[in-house]
Amino acid sequence: MRKRWLFPLLLSLSLVTIPLLAVGQTIDELFQQGKVAIESRNYSQAESIYRQAIQLYPNNAVTYYKLGNALYNQKKLEEAVENYRRAIQLDPNYAAAYHDLGIVLYSQKKLDEAIANYHRAIQLDPNSAITYVSLGNVLDDQKKSEEAIANYRRAIQLDPNSVYAYFNMGVALSRENNIEEAIASYRRAIQLDPNYAVAYNGLGNALIQQGKLDEALINYRRAIQLDPNLGAAYNGLGVALRQQGKLDEALINYRRAIQLDPNNANAYIGLGNALSDQKKLDEAIASYRQALRLPEDTTTTPASVHTSAHNNLGLVLQQQGKIEEAIAEFKQSITLDPNFVYAQNNLKEAERLLALRRNPQSIIVDDRQWLPSREKNPLVDIYRSVVWISADIPAGRNTGAGWVVKREGNKVWIITNRHVVSDAEGTRQPSENIEIEFYSEPPNGQFRRRYKAQLSKITNPDDSLDLAVLEVTGIPDDIKPLQMYSGIVSNTTLVRVIGHPNNGRYWSQVRGEISNVNPNETTLQIDANLAQGNSGGPVIDLENRVVVGVMVQITDGNQALDAADTNRDQPPTTGGFGFAYRIDVVMEKLRNWGILK
């Protein structure tokens, strides 16, 4: 939620009585009376004053502009637009009128028209910091975060004390997952205005993304202290408390958020999540269904909210054994967002559970009978060493790849990414239920055997290396560790990446090339058609069949994204290149952990 900068928020202030207009009053006298009415939040009286002023001075552009302001504060948006346009007609160089017309058009969700008016305002007044802030807000709403941030930075150049520029830049930086800078922006906004409640709320949101729940709670509570009616802060407080396992307190805050804003779909989803955690499944279902009853709106209830509600409703229905109903909800979620990975994973798992219910004998203990011949698939031995990983997290199923780095007897150690086996966007806690499958090609109606995996090692969320190691016992004799390269790979090395992309089949391999190696960095840049689900997979030298890297990120061409990224404001996560940790860096970590010698 952004606090508007053009007009202050409505406050409970005593109204000032404005005397009736006297005939022959000057325009300055009328404007002064209108100003008093505006400052006292008596916008209807301000409207009356400016309308009478127009009767006396029908060709004064400023009067139409001020009437537009009074109308906007009363949410009479169409009339406000008419008066701003009349002001511009009378004075085509009236920069403030273009800016405020943009504000109203933005409120009407006419974003392109708003941008055109902001550009005209900047053309007329290139030193107006607030216009750059306004332009940045629209660009950010259009998911053009980098352009938005550039405009906020320009506003700060012009006005280093612009609270709104720092706050809104924090919002955009959070959207870009640049959390450290976002936190710095929110803190600067608070430093400039210690009573700016929404800045504390924004800071709380950013701290949650870093897993700093205690700090987040402090900031949400400060926001509520400053503005007891700030529903978003109660919702954020609920999120943080739930992640700390304080479910009763979380429920109280979600319900308070709903009480303040009955159309807050996120609060209904949060309430449903907390109720689900308490195994109050019927109540959770009712809360998710209430979120789905709220009509979609680009600001209060975007499609991504319904996407989450359908997914979470499916999970609860599945817990109740209503698998067919759960499948229908997962499909609805995917219809709304075909790139929502968790719903895709949850659907596959629900369909598997339904098939097993119908045919409990469909899992074969030893699935090596389903391996293709090496003549048909020369990579079969490598595929057997690359595992499919599934981890239960609050959003359902998180999946990715991993591969065997060590074997002793019937036990293997598997390297993967931290974000594959943990709740990357929420608690950041490792999953307590991790399963793996080894490669085979079962016929229709049959399923590969699953093995329980134990988490052996994992890097901390603030560690620059996103790695984890799993232990699995009782595995088939033919599973072997992959050979790792002993040096630093060079540019132009041809490679293949093996993984389980969500836009393709499991155990898919894509060919590519290492396009950038920097000895001072931990990663390699891989030019290949990568997608979510490749995380944790091996990057293998085509010629020597040795592992030279571990996939960790893919890109959409503009920014790198973790394969577990669940932010539906991002574009589809399929792109032309990605990043992998250099194998020498990974081996050093494995040695430090005592897994390799």
Coordinates of N, CA and C in Angstrom, one line a residue, residues 377-383 386 401 403 482-483 489 492-500 507-514 524-530 534 536-551 580:
N377 N 19.7 -45.0 -25.0 CA 20.1 -43.8 -24.2 C 21.5 -43.9 -23.6
P378 N 22.5 -43.4 -24.3 CA 23.9 -43.5 -23.9 C 24.1 -42.8 -22.5
L379 N 23.2 -42.0 -22.1 CA 23.3 -41.2 -20.8 C 22.7 -41.9 -19.7
V380 N 22.2 -43.2 -19.8 CA 21.5 -43.8 -18.8 C 22.2 -43.9 -17.5
D381 N 23.5 -44.1 -17.5 CA 24.3 -44.2 -16.2 C 24.4 -42.8 -15.6
I382 N 24.6 -41.8 -16.4 CA 24.6 -40.4 -15.8 C 23.2 -40.1 -15.2
Y383 N 22.2 -40.4 -16.0 CA 20.8 -40.1 -15.5 C 20.6 -40.8 -14.2
V386 N 21.6 -38.7 -11.3 CA 20.9 -37.4 -11.2 C 19.5 -37.7 -10.6
A401 N 16.5 -30.7 -8.7 CA 17.4 -31.8 -9.1 C 18.5 -31.8 -8.1
W403 N 22.4 -34.5 -7.4 CA 23.2 -35.6 -8.0 C 24.1 -36.2 -7.0
L482 N 28.9 -39.1 -9.6 CA 29.4 -38.5 -10.9 C 30.8 -37.9 -10.6
Q483 N 31.7 -38.0 -11.7 CA 33.0 -37.6 -11.6 C 33.1 -36.0 -11.7
V489 N 37.1 -24.5 -15.2 CA 36.7 -24.7 -16.6 C 36.9 -23.3 -17.4
T492 N 33.6 -21.0 -23.4 CA 33.3 -21.7 -24.6 C 33.2 -23.2 -24.5
T493 N 33.4 -23.7 -23.2 CA 33.3 -25.1 -23.0 C 31.8 -25.5 -23.3
L494 N 31.6 -26.6 -24.1 CA 30.3 -27.1 -24.4 C 29.8 -28.0 -23.3
V495 N 28.6 -27.8 -22.8 CA 28.1 -28.5 -21.6 C 26.7 -29.0 -21.9
R496 N 26.2 -29.9 -21.0 CA 24.8 -30.2 -20.9 C 24.4 -30.1 -19.5
V497 N 23.1 -29.6 -19.3 CA 22.5 -29.5 -18.0 C 21.4 -30.5 -17.9
I498 N 21.4 -31.4 -16.8 CA 20.4 -32.4 -16.6 C 19.5 -32.0 -15.4
G499 N 18.2 -32.0 -15.6 CA 17.3 -31.6 -14.5 C 15.9 -32.0 -14.9
H500 N 15.0 -31.3 -14.2 CA 13.6 -31.7 -14.3 C 12.8 -30.4 -14.5
W507 N 14.3 -35.5 -16.1 CA 15.5 -36.0 -16.7 C 15.7 -35.5 -18.1
S508 N 15.4 -34.2 -18.3 CA 15.7 -33.6 -19.6 C 17.1 -33.1 -19.6
Q509 N 17.7 -33.1 -20.7 CA 19.1 -32.5 -20.8 C 19.1 -31.5 -21.9
V510 N 19.7 -30.3 -21.6 CA 19.8 -29.3 -22.6 C 21.3 -29.0 -22.8
R511 N 21.6 -28.7 -24.1 CA 23.0 -28.4 -24.4 C 23.2 -26.9 -24.4
G512 N 24.4 -26.5 -24.0 CA 24.7 -25.1 -23.9 C 26.2 -24.8 -23.9
E513 N 26.6 -23.7 -23.5 CA 28.0 -23.3 -23.5 C 28.3 -22.4 -22.4
I514 N 29.4 -22.6 -21.8 CA 29.9 -21.6 -20.7 C 30.3 -20.3 -21.4
L524 N 29.5 -19.7 -12.8 CA 29.7 -19.7 -14.2 C 28.4 -19.2 -14.9
Q525 N 28.5 -18.5 -16.0 CA 27.3 -18.2 -16.8 C 27.1 -19.3 -17.9
I526 N 25.9 -19.9 -17.9 CA 25.6 -20.9 -18.8 C 24.6 -20.4 -19.9
D527 N 25.0 -20.5 -21.1 CA 24.0 -20.1 -22.2 C 23.3 -21.4 -22.6
A528 N 22.0 -21.5 -22.2 CA 21.2 -22.7 -22.5 C 19.8 -22.4 -22.2
N529 N 18.8 -23.1 -22.8 CA 17.4 -22.9 -22.6 C 17.0 -23.6 -21.3
L530 N 17.1 -22.8 -20.2 CA 16.9 -23.4 -18.8 C 15.5 -22.9 -18.3
N534 N 15.5 -26.9 -13.0 CA 16.9 -27.2 -13.3 C 17.8 -27.0 -12.1
G536 N 20.0 -27.2 -8.9 CA 20.6 -28.3 -8.3 C 21.2 -29.4 -9.3
G537 N 20.8 -29.2 -10.5 CA 21.3 -30.2 -11.5 C 22.7 -30.0 -11.9
P538 N 23.4 -31.1 -12.4 CA 24.8 -31.0 -12.8 C 25.0 -30.3 -14.1
V539 N 26.1 -29.5 -14.2 CA 26.5 -29.0 -15.5 C 27.7 -29.9 -16.0
I540 N 27.5 -30.6 -17.1 CA 28.5 -31.6 -17.4 C 29.2 -31.2 -18.7
D541 N 30.6 -31.3 -18.7 CA 31.4 -31.1 -19.8 C 31.0 -32.2 -20.9
L542 N 30.6 -31.7 -22.1 CA 30.2 -32.7 -23.1 C 31.2 -33.6 -23.5
E543 N 32.5 -33.1 -23.6 CA 33.5 -34.0 -24.1 C 34.0 -35.0 -23.1
N544 N 34.2 -34.5 -21.9 CA 34.9 -35.4 -20.9 C 33.9 -36.0 -19.9
R545 N 32.7 -35.7 -20.0 CA 31.6 -36.2 -19.1 C 32.0 -36.1 -17.6
V546 N 32.5 -34.9 -17.2 CA 32.8 -34.6 -15.8 C 31.9 -33.4 -15.5
V547 N 31.6 -33.3 -14.2 CA 30.7 -32.2 -13.7 C 31.6 -31.0 -13.5
V548 N 31.2 -29.8 -14.1 CA 32.0 -28.6 -14.0 C 31.2 -27.5 -13.2
G549 N 29.9 -27.8 -12.8 CA 29.2 -26.8 -12.1 C 27.9 -27.4 -11.5
V550 N 27.2 -26.7 -10.6 CA 25.9 -27.0 -10.0 C 25.0 -25.9 -10.3
M551 N 23.9 -26.1 -11.0 CA 23.0 -25.1 -11.4 C 22.4 -24.4 -10.1
A580 N 25.6 -21.2 -12.6 CA 26.0 -22.4 -11.8 C 27.2 -22.1 -11.0

